[in-house]
CSV table of C-alpha atoms and ligand atoms in Angstrom, one decimal:
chain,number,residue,atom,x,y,z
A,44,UNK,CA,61.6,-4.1,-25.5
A,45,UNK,CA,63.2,-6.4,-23.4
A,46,UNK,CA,63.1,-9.9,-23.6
A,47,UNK,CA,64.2,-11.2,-20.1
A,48,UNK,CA,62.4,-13.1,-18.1
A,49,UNK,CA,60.8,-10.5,-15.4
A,50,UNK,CA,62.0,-10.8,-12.0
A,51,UNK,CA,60.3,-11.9,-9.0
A,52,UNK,CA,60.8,-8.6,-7.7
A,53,UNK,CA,59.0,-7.0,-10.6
A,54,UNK,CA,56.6,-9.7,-10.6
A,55,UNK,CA,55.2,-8.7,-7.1
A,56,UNK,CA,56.1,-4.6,-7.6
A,57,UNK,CA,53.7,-5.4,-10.6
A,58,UNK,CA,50.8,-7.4,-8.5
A,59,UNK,CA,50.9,-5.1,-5.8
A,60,UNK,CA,50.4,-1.5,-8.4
A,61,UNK,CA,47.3,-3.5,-9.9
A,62,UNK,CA,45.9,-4.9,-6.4
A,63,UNK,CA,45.9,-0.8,-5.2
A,64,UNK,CA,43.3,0.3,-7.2
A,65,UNK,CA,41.1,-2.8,-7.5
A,66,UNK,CA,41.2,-2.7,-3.5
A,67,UNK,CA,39.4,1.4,-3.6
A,68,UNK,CA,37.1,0.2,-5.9
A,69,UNK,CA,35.7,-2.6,-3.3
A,70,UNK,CA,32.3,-3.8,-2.8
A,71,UNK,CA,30.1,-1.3,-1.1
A,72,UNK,CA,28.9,-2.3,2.6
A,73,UNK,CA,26.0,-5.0,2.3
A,74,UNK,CA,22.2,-3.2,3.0
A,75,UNK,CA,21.1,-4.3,6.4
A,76,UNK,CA,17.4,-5.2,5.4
A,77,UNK,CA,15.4,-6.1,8.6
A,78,UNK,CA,11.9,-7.9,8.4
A,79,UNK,CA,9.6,-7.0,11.5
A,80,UNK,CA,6.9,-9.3,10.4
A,81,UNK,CA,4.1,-11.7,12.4
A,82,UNK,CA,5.7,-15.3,11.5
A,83,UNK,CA,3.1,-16.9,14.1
A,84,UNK,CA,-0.7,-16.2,14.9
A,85,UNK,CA,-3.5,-15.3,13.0
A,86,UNK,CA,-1.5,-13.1,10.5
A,87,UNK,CA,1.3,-15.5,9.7
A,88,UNK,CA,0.7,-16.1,6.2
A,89,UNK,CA,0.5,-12.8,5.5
A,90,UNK,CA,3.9,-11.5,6.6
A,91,UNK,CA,5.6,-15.1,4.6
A,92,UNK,CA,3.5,-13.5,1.6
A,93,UNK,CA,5.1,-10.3,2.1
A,94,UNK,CA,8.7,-11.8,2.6
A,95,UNK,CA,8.3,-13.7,-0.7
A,96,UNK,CA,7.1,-11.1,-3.1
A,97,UNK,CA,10.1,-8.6,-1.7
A,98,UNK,CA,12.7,-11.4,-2.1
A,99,UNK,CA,11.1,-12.5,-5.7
A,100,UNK,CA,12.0,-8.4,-6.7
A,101,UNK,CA,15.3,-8.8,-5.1
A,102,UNK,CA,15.8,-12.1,-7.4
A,103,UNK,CA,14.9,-10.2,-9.9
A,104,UNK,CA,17.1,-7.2,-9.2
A,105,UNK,CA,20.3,-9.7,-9.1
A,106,UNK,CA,20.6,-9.6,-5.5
A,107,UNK,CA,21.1,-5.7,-5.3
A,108,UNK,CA,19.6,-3.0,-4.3
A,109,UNK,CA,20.9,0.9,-5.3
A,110,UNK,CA,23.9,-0.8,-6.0
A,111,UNK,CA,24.1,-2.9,-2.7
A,112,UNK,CA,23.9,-6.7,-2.1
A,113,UNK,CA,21.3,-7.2,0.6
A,114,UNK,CA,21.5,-9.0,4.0
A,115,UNK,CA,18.2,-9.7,6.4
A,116,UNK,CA,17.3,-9.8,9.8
A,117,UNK,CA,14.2,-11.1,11.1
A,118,UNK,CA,12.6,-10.8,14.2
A,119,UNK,CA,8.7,-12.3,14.1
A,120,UNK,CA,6.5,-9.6,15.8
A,121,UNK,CA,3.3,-11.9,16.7
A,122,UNK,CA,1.4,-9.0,15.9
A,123,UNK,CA,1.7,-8.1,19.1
A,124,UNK,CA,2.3,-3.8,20.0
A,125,UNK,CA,2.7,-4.4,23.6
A,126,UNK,CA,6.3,-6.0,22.3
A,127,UNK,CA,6.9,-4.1,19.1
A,128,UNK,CA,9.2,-1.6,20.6
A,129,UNK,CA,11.6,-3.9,22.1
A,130,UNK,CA,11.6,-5.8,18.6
A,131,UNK,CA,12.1,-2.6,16.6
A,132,UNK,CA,14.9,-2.0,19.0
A,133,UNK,CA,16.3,-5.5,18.2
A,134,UNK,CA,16.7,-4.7,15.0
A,135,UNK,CA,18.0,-1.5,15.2
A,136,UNK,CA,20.3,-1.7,18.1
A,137,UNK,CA,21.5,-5.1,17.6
A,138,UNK,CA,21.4,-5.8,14.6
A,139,UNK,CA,22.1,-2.0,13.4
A,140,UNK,CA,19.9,-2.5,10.3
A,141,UNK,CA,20.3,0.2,7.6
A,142,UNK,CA,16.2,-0.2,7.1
A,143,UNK,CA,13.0,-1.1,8.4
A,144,UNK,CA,10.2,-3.2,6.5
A,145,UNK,CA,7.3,-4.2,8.7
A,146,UNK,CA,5.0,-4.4,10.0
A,147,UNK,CA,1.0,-6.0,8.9
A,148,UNK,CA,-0.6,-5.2,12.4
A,149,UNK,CA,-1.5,-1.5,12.4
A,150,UNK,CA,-0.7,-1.3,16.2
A,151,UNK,CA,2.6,-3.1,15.8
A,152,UNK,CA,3.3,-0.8,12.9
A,153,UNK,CA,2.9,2.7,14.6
A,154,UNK,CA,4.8,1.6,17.3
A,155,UNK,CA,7.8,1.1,14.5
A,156,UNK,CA,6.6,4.3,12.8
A,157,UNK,CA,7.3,5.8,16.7
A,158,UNK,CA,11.3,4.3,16.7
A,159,UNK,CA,12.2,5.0,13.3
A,160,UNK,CA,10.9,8.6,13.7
A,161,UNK,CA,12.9,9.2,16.7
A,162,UNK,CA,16.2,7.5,15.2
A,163,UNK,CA,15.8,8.7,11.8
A,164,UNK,CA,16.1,5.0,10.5
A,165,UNK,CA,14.3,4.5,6.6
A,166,UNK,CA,11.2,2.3,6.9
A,167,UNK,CA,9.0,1.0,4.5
A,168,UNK,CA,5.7,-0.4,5.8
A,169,UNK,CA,4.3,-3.1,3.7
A,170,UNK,CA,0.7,-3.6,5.2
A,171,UNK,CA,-0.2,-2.0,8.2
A,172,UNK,CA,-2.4,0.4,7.8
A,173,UNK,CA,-2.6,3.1,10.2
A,174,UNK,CA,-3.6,6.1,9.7
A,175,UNK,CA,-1.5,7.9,11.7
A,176,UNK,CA,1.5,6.4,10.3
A,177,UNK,CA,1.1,8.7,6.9
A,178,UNK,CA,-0.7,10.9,9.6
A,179,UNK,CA,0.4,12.9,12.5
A,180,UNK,CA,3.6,10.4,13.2
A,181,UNK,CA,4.6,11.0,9.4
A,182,UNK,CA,8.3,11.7,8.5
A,183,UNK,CA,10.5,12.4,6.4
A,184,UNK,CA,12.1,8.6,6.5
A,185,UNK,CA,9.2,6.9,6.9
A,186,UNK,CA,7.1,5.2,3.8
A,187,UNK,CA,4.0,2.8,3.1
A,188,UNK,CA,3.9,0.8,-0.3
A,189,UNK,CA,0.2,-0.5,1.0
A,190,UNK,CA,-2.5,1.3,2.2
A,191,UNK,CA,-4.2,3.8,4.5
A,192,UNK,CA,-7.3,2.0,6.6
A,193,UNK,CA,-9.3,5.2,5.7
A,194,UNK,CA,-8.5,4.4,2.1
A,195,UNK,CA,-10.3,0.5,1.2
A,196,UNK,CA,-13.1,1.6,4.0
A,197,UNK,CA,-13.8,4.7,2.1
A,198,UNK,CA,-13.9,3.0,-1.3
A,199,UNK,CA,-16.0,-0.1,-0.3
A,200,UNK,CA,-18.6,2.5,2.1
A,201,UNK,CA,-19.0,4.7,-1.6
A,202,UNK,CA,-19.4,1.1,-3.5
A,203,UNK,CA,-22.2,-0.3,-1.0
A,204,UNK,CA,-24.3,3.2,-1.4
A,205,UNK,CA,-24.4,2.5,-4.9
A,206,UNK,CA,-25.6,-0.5,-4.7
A,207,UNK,CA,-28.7,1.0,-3.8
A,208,UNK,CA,-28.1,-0.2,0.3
A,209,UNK,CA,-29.5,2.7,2.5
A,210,UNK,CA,-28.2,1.1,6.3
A,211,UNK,CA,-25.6,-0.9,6.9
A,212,UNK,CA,-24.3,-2.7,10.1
A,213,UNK,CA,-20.2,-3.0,11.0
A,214,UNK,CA,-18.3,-5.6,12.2
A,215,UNK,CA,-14.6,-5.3,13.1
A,216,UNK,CA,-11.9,-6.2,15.2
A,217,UNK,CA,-11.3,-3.7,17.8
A,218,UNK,CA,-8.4,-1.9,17.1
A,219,UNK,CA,-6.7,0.9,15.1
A,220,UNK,CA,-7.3,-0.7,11.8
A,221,UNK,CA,-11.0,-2.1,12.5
A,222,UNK,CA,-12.2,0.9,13.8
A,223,UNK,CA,-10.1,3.1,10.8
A,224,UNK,CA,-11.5,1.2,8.4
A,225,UNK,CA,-14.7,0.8,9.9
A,226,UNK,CA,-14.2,5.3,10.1
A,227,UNK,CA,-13.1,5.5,6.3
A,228,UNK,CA,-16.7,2.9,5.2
A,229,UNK,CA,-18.4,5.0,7.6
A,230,UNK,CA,-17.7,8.5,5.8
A,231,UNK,CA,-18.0,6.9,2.2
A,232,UNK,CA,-21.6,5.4,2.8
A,233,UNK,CA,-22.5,8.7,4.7
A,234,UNK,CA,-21.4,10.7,2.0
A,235,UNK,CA,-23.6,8.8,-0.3
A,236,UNK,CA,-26.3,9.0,1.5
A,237,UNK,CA,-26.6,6.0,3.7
A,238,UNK,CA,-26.8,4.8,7.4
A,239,UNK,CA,-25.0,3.0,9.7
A,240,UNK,CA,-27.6,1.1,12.3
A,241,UNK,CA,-25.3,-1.2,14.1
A,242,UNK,CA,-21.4,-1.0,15.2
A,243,UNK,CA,-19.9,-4.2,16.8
A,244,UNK,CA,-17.2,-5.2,17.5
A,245,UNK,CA,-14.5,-7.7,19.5
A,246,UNK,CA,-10.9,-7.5,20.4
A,247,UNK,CA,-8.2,-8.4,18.2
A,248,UNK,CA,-7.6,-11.6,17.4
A,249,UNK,CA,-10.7,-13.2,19.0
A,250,UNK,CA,-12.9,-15.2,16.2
A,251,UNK,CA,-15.9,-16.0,18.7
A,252,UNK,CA,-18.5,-14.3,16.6
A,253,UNK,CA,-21.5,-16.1,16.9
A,254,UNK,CA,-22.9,-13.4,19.7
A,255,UNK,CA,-22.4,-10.5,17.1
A,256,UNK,CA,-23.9,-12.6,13.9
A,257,UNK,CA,-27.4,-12.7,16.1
A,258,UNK,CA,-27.3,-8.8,16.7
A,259,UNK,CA,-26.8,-8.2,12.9
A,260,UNK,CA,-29.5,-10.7,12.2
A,261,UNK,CA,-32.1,-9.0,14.4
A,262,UNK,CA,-31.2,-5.4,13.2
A,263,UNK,CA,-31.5,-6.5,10.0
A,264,UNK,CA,-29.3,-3.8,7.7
A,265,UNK,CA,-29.6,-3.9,4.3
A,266,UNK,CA,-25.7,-5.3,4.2
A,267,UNK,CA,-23.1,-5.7,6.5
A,268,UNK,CA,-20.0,-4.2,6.3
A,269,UNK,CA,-16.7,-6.0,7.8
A,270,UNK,CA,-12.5,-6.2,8.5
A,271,UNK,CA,-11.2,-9.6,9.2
A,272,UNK,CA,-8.0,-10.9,7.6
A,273,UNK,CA,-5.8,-13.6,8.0
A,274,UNK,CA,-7.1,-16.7,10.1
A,275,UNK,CA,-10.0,-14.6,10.9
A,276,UNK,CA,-11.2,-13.5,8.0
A,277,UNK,CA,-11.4,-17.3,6.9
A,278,UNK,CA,-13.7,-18.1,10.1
A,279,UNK,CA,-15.9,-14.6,9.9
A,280,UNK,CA,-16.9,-15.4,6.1
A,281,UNK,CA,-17.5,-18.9,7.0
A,282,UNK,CA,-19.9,-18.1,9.7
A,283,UNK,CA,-21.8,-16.1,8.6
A,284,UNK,CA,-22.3,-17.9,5.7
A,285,UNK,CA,-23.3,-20.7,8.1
A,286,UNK,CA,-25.4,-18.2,10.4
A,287,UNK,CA,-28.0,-18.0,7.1
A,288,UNK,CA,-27.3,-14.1,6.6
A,289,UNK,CA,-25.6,-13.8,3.4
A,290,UNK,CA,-28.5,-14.3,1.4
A,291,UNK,CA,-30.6,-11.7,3.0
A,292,UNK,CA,-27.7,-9.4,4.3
A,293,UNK,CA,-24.8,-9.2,1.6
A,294,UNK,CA,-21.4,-9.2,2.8
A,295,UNK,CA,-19.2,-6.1,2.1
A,296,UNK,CA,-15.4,-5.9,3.5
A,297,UNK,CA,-12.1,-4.1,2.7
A,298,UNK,CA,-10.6,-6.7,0.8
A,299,UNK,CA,-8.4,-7.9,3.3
A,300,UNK,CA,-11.4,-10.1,4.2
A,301,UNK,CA,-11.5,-12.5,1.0
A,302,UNK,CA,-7.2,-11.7,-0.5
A,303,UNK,CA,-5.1,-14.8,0.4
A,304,UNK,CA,-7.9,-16.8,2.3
A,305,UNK,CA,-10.5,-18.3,-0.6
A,306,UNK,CA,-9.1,-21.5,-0.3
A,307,UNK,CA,-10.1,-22.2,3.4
A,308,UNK,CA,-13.6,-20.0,2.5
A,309,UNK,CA,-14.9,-21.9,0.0
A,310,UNK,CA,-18.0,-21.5,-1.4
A,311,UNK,CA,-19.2,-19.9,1.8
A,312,UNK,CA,-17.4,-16.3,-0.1
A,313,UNK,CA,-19.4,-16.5,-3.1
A,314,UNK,CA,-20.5,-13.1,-4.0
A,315,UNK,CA,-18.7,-11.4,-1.6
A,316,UNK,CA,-17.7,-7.7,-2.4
A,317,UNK,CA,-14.9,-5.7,-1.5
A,318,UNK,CA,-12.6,-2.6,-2.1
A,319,UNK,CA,-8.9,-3.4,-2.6
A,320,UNK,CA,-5.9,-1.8,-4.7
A,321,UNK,CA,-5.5,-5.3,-5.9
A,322,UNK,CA,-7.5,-8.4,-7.4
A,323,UNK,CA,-7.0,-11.2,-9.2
A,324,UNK,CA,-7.4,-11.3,-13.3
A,325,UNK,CA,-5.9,-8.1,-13.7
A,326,UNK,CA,-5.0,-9.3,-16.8
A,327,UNK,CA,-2.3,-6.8,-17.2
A,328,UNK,CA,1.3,-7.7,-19.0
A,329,UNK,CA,3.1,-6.4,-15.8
A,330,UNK,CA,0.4,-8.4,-13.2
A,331,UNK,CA,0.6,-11.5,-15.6
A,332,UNK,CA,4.6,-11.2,-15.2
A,333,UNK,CA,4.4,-10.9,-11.5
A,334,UNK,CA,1.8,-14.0,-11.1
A,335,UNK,CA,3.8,-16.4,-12.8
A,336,UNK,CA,7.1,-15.8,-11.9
A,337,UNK,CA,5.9,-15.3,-7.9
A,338,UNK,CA,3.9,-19.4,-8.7
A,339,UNK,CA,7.0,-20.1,-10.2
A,340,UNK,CA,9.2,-19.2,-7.5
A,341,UNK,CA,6.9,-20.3,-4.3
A,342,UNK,CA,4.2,-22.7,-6.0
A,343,UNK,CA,1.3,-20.7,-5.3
A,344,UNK,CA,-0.5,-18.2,-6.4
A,345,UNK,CA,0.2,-14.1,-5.3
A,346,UNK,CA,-2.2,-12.0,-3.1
A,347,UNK,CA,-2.1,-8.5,-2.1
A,348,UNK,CA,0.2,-8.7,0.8
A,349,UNK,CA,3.0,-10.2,-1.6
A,350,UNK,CA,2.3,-7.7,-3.8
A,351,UNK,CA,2.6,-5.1,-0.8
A,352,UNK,CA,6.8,-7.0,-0.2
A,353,UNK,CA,7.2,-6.9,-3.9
A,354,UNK,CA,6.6,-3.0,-3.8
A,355,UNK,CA,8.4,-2.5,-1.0
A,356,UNK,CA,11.3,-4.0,-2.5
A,357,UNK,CA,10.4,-1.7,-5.7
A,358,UNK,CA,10.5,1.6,-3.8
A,359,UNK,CA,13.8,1.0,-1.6
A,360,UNK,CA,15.5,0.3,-5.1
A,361,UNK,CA,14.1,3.4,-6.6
A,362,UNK,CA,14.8,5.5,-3.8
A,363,UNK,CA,18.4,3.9,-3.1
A,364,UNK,CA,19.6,4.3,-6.7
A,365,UNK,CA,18.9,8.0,-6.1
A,366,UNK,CA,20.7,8.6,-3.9
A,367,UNK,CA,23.9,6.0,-4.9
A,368,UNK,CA,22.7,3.4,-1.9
A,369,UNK,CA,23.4,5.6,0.9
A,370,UNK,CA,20.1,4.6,3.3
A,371,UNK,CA,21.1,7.8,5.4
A,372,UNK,CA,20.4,10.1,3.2
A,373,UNK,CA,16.3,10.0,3.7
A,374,UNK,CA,15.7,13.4,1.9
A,375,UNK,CA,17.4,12.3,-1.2
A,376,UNK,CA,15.8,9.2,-0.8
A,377,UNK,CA,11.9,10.7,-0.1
A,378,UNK,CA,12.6,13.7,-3.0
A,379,UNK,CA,12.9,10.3,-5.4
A,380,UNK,CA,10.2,8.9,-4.5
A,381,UNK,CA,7.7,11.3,-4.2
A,382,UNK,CA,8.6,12.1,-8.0
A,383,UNK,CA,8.2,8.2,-8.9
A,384,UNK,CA,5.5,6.6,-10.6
A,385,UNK,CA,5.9,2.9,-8.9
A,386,UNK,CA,5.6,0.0,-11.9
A,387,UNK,CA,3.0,-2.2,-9.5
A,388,UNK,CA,1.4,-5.4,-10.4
A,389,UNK,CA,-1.4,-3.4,-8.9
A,390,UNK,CA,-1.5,-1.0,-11.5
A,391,UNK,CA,0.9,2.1,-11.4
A,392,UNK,CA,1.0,4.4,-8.4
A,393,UNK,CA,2.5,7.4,-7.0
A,394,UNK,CA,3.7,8.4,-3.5
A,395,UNK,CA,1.9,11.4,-1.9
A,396,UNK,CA,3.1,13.8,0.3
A,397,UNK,CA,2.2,12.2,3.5
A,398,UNK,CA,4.3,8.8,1.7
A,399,UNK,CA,1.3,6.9,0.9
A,400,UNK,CA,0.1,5.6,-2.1
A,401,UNK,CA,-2.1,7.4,-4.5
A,402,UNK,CA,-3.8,4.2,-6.2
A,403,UNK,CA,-7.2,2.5,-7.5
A,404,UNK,CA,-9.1,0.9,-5.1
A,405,UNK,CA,-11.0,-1.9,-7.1
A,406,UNK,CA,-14.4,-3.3,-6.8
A,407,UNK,CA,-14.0,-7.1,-6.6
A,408,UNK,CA,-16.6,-9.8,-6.2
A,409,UNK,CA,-15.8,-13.3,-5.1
A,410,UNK,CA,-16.3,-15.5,-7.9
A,411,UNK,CA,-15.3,-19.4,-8.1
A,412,UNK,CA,-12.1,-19.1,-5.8
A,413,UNK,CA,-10.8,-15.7,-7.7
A,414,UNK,CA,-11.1,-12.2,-6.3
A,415,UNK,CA,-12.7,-10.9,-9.9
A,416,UNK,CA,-12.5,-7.2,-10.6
A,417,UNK,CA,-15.9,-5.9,-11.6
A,418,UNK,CA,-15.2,-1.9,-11.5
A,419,UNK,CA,-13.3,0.6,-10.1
A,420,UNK,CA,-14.5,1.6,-6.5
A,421,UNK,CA,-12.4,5.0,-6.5
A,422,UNK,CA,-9.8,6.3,-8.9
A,423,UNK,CA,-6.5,7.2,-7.6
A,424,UNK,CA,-7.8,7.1,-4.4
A,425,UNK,CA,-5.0,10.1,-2.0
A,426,UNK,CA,-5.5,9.3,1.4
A,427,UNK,CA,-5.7,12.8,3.3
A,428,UNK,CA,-2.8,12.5,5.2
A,429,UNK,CA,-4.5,14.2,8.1
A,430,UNK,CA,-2.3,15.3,10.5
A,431,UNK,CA,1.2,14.7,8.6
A,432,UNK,CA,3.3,18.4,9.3
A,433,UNK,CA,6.4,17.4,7.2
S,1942,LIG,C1,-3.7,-3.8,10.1
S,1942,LIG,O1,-3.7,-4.1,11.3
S,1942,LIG,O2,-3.5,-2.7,9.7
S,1942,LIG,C2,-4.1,-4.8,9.1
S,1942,LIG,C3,-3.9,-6.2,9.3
S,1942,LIG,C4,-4.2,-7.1,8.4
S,1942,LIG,C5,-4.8,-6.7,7.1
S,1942,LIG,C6,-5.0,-5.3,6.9
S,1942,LIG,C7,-4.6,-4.4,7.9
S,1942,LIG,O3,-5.1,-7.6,6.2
């Protein structure tokens, strides 16, 4: 072996044969995430909830998805359709986002579900739920680690009737998930034998509801049956707590009407029950996990829609490490995830055909700020899928 110094020469022929490879082996492309959430009006805190719990899995994940480090893009929808399609196009035409999570509004979302279906771009819809979007507009790319509205109206309609509650008035907001959920109560109360005497409604987001309180005061249903969330669901409990009816008439909602807002309701949500895939005091190992690391990370406590952005999070990873983080390939990535059982702090779910999930819808009643779990409304509750040719 030679013991001369080595020359410069060598010295750079030697840097450059050990840069070569190191340069093939680079970093993959960073995933283009974009967020297509309401960041203003009455759903605000529910799309920061849902940016949270997906960034808390991220965190958890190292930074990386399938192998990829993440970058986002954000547009805030205002949970408003009439401009979703112009921000869906932001993001996927200007920003050229690799995938899709959004939105809460089930108008906003179908219009998303209509964009991505046509460009073949992977979305993963953490809250709205519209039917049709695991429906007729299903596809092969498109994904929903929430809900179906049929799905929590069905279980809470199926709860009510055994209650022993023979009519029941609605009250929604009117549009696709108010009257959805309002369709999916509607068939489980029906199906168990009960009777809906009064549908009202108003338009989305209007909270004026004194007018509809006296109409379900003078037809006088053994319970009321109702979708709020957000802002809204904070003002509907409180009046008609105020309006005198809960004591006669017993509140029932999907559970979007008490998750995230019992610290503006009060006492005035006392007793309240409703059908959700989550609740509080779970009491599970992987729920326990998930609470305190999420109070941990943002000082408060986890509701449904960040578990919704923690699961979307879940999925993409799942589906991207199959298929080595290349977001184009949407068959490899659905044939993944349809086989997966999702580690939830919901509970475990699967992913039907239709790319919904299969999940328990629990029976919670509203108990001293908490939404406590007092049985199971429906047991791996599938959502049809009506409609969805894929
Ligand atoms: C919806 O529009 O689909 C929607 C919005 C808020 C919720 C639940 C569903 O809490």
């Amino acid at each position: 072996m030679s013991t001369f110094p080595l020359s410069r020469r060598a010295i750079v022929a030697a840097a450059v044969s050990l840069a070569a490879p190191m340069a093939m082996a680079q970093a993959p492309a960073k995933l283009r995430v974009g967020f297509m959430l309401p960041a203003t009006g009455t759903f605000a805190a529910l799309g920061a909830a849902i940016e949270n719990g997906f960034r808390l899995h991220l965190a958890e994940q190292g930074g990386k998805l399938g192998g990829r480090e993440v970058e986002f893009f954000k547009v805030d929808d205002e949970s408003d359709p009439s401009k979703a399609i112009d921000n869906v196009n932001k993001l996927i035409k200007r920003d050229n986002v690799d995938v899709l999570i959004g939105s809460v509004h089930s108008g906003v979302a179908m219009a998303m579900a209509r964009v991505a279906k046509q460009s073949g771009t992977l979305m993963i819809n953490p809250n709205g739920g519209a039917d049709a979007v695991t429906g007729p507009m299903c596809a092969v790319n498109i994904f929903r680690s929430s809900f179906s509205n049929w799905q929590p109206g069905y279980a809470i309609g199926q709860a009510m009737a055994a209650k022993g509650h023979k009519t029941a008035a609605t009250v929604t907001w009117k549009y696709a998930a108010g009257d959805e959920m309002a369709k999916g109560f509607k068939e489980g109360f029906e199906k168990a034998g009960g009777k809906i005497t009064k549908e009202l409604s108003l338009p989305f987001p209007n909270v004026e509801f004194q007018a509809l309180l006296t109409e379900v005061a003078s037809a006088k249903p053994d319970a009321t049956f109702a979708f709020f969330a957000g802002g809204g669901a904070v003002k509907f409990v409180k009046d008609y707590a105020g309006a005198g009816l809960k004591k006669n008439i017993p509140l029932f909602g999907t559970g979007f009407l008490t998750d995230g807002t019992l610290e503006a309701q009060g006492a005035d949500a006392d007793g309240v029950l409703t059908a959700l895939h989550y609740a509080d005091g779970l009491n599970t190992p992987r729920d326990n996990a998930f609470r305190l690391a999420y109070a941990k990370a943002y000082k408060m406590q986890p509701d449904v829609y960040a578990v919704q952005g923690y699961d979307a999070a879940q999925m993409l990873g799942i589906g991207l490490a199959a298929v080595k983080g290349d977001a184009k390939n949407t068959a490899g990535f659905a044939a993944a995830l349809t086989k997966a059982t999702i580690d939830s702090p919901r509970g475990k779910f699967t992913i039907s055909k239709s790319h919904n999930p299969i999940q328990d819808l629990y029976l919670r009643e509203v108990s001293g700020k908490e939404n406590k779990v007092v049985g199971i409304a429906s047991k791996a509750l599938e959502d049809p899928g009506r409609g969805c040719r894929m």
